[in-house]
Amino acid sequence: MRRPLTCPALWPRPVIIELSSEPPPATAFDVVVVGAGVAGIILAMELLESGRRVCLLEGGQASYTEQSQARYRGEVSYPEGFSYPALHETRLRYLGGSSNHWTGWCRPLEANCFAPREVVGGAAWPIPRGDLDEAYARANEWCSLGRPEFDAETLAAAAGVVLPVTGSDALDPITWRFSDPSGDGPWRGAVRFGERYRRNLADAAADELLVALGANFAEFVREGRRVTGVAVVAEDGTEHTFRGDRTVLACGTIESVRLLRLLAAAVPDVDRSGRLGSGFMEHLHVDLGIVMADAADVEAGAFASMTTQQRDEDGSPFRLGVALTESAQERLSLTNVSFLLREDTADLPLVDSVDSVWRSLGRSGLLPLRLSARMEQRPVADSAITLDTVDDDVRLRRPRLAWRVDPRDVEALTTATALVARELALQGVAPFRDATVLGTRVINAAGGHHMGGAVMDPDPELGVVDVDLRVHAFDNLYLASAAVFPVGGAAPPTLTLAALAVRLADALEVAA
Amino acid sequence: MNDRYRRHAAVRISRRSLLWGAGATTAALVSGCGGPVTPPATAARPSASGTRSIATAFADPWRGMFEPAAQPFARRALLDAPQSVDHARERLSVEVTTSQRRAVLSIACTADLLRDDVVVVGGWTVPTTLAGLLAALVEPDADLVVDAAPTASAAAPTDADRGDVLR
């Protein structure tokens, strides 16, 4: 184990330490951040830039260990007909957090999530979408997405590709950008925040930043409505306390709710709204079926931009897809759904004859494409994160996740499938083969897009944190986590989480 | 699919030997979903079981358009969506030259999609007009017969039947 050097006169103290029996420096920090994943690292770096003294606590080590990862185990239940991975498989517990296994798909949250919609029971983000504009632009940089441009038409023109849909009142073309660690491609996987920013963290001045690894959360140290520090347990069992003017809980959704539930056991006001842990959401990942597309369209036409990654003028990768328009959602009582196409090699009945029909119609032959959807889940009160009755090996109650889905979401998938199949057919796609006919439609949550459970609302009777992400029950405890999402849209949550971290850093700077 | 075709979807389908001679066209395959008015050139002899003819002469202009390899899908269309022939007849009973065929068919199929007029053939969702046209073009050696189990509503002649084939 690397020990912190202790001769400041000759060797400055390392910024990144592995916590052990050797006591960490007794520095008082401006901000203590719990969790060194995407949100925690961005927050720490942003606060450093504004001159704050920051302590970043990470329960895991610099790289993966079985012992640390086992602390993410927990009980999961889900409805019949669905699937859900084990809790310790959907997230990672070491420096960089779950960015160590994400695929880097990024898109800002849909605009309609910022206004009440009947289909989600009137739920909405309680801030204007414009409040996140600047934060999104900076989050774009942290995630290495290239220029902050998501307009599909602009990007299609820049790359010289055809839009997947035009003139449809049901589908809009949309863009995903990809977190690209190389910057100038080819795309080789998403930014691992721990690897990418470790050097930046290590290069900070020792009196401005401390990153403590192996710092297993034990409890918040409190004085009335203030959190004055965070007590942790090192791997060797020694206990340490890090003190700060403000504390930010920047863990993933499940872990954040878990720690807040532990806090609520001592301070019931944390759950004054009665909504702590409730309304956990995922994105429904569904294979909808197979569409047969004209080979020419796949190679160079309307579907080339959907099936293959494109390059923006700055070399950054992006991909086009389609999503339900707001008017279609309102007309059909649907939530946000985005669709993507992938080339497929399925062995399908009658496919040669279908191909012959289309060749007879003057087309250049057909290629099978798999159509899949990412659908916004309606918030369900009993979809919840609670605490188990057993502890992990550092004496914290394990989490228990009961993922639930509104039956209307399943019905909506059928409606959305029929709609998109028709619209794609109108754009030039040939026959569609429904996955329910194929017997392959599986609704799962393979993305591990954990959201909700500690939602943002200005009213402490309705939410756990306010619009500045401050926990209502405390004056100086904040939450930088997707747990605050009141609704999840269909966009992958990481970019929005990163934007929230940037926005919180700004708010803490003003409040300092 | 509109209500009219949903009604007809209940027609029972079975495989049998053809009840008539080789001179009968595919059009003579029978279903319970059309009216009795058919032009002599395309009429099938009714079987003893009370099956009915469906007029398919309207499809003749399109007969040379499809490759032989299209036949398996066409036969499946006849099995899965025999009612689609009526629909295709309504949409395609127009004067059409060889060079116009694809455009006319494309317009009809697009209109189907806009109205959600689609049928499922062998698991594939396709515009009803296309399925109906293919079903009407099944080759005569196809070992298929569609039994009629006509309901009162299905037996009533439709405007499309009365208009029938224009050539």
Coordinates of N, CA and C in Angstrom, one line a residue, chain B residues 7 28 40 53 81 108 129-130:
Chain B
R7 N -62.9 -7.6 -39.0 CA -64.1 -8.5 -39.1 C -63.7 -9.7 -39.9
A28 N -59.0 -17.3 -58.3 CA -60.2 -18.1 -58.0 C -60.1 -18.7 -56.6
P40 N -66.3 -12.5 -65.3 CA -66.3 -13.9 -65.8 C -64.8 -14.4 -66.0
S53 N -65.7 -17.0 -54.6 CA -64.6 -16.5 -55.5 C -64.2 -15.0 -55.0
A81 N -53.7 -13.3 -44.7 CA -54.5 -12.0 -44.9 C -55.3 -12.1 -46.2
A108 N -50.2 3.8 -53.0 CA -51.2 3.1 -52.3 C -50.6 2.6 -51.0
T129 N -52.3 -3.2 -49.0 CA -52.4 -3.2 -50.4 C -51.3 -4.2 -51.0
L130 N -50.1 -4.1 -50.5 CA -49.1 -4.9 -51.0 C -49.4 -6.4 -50.7

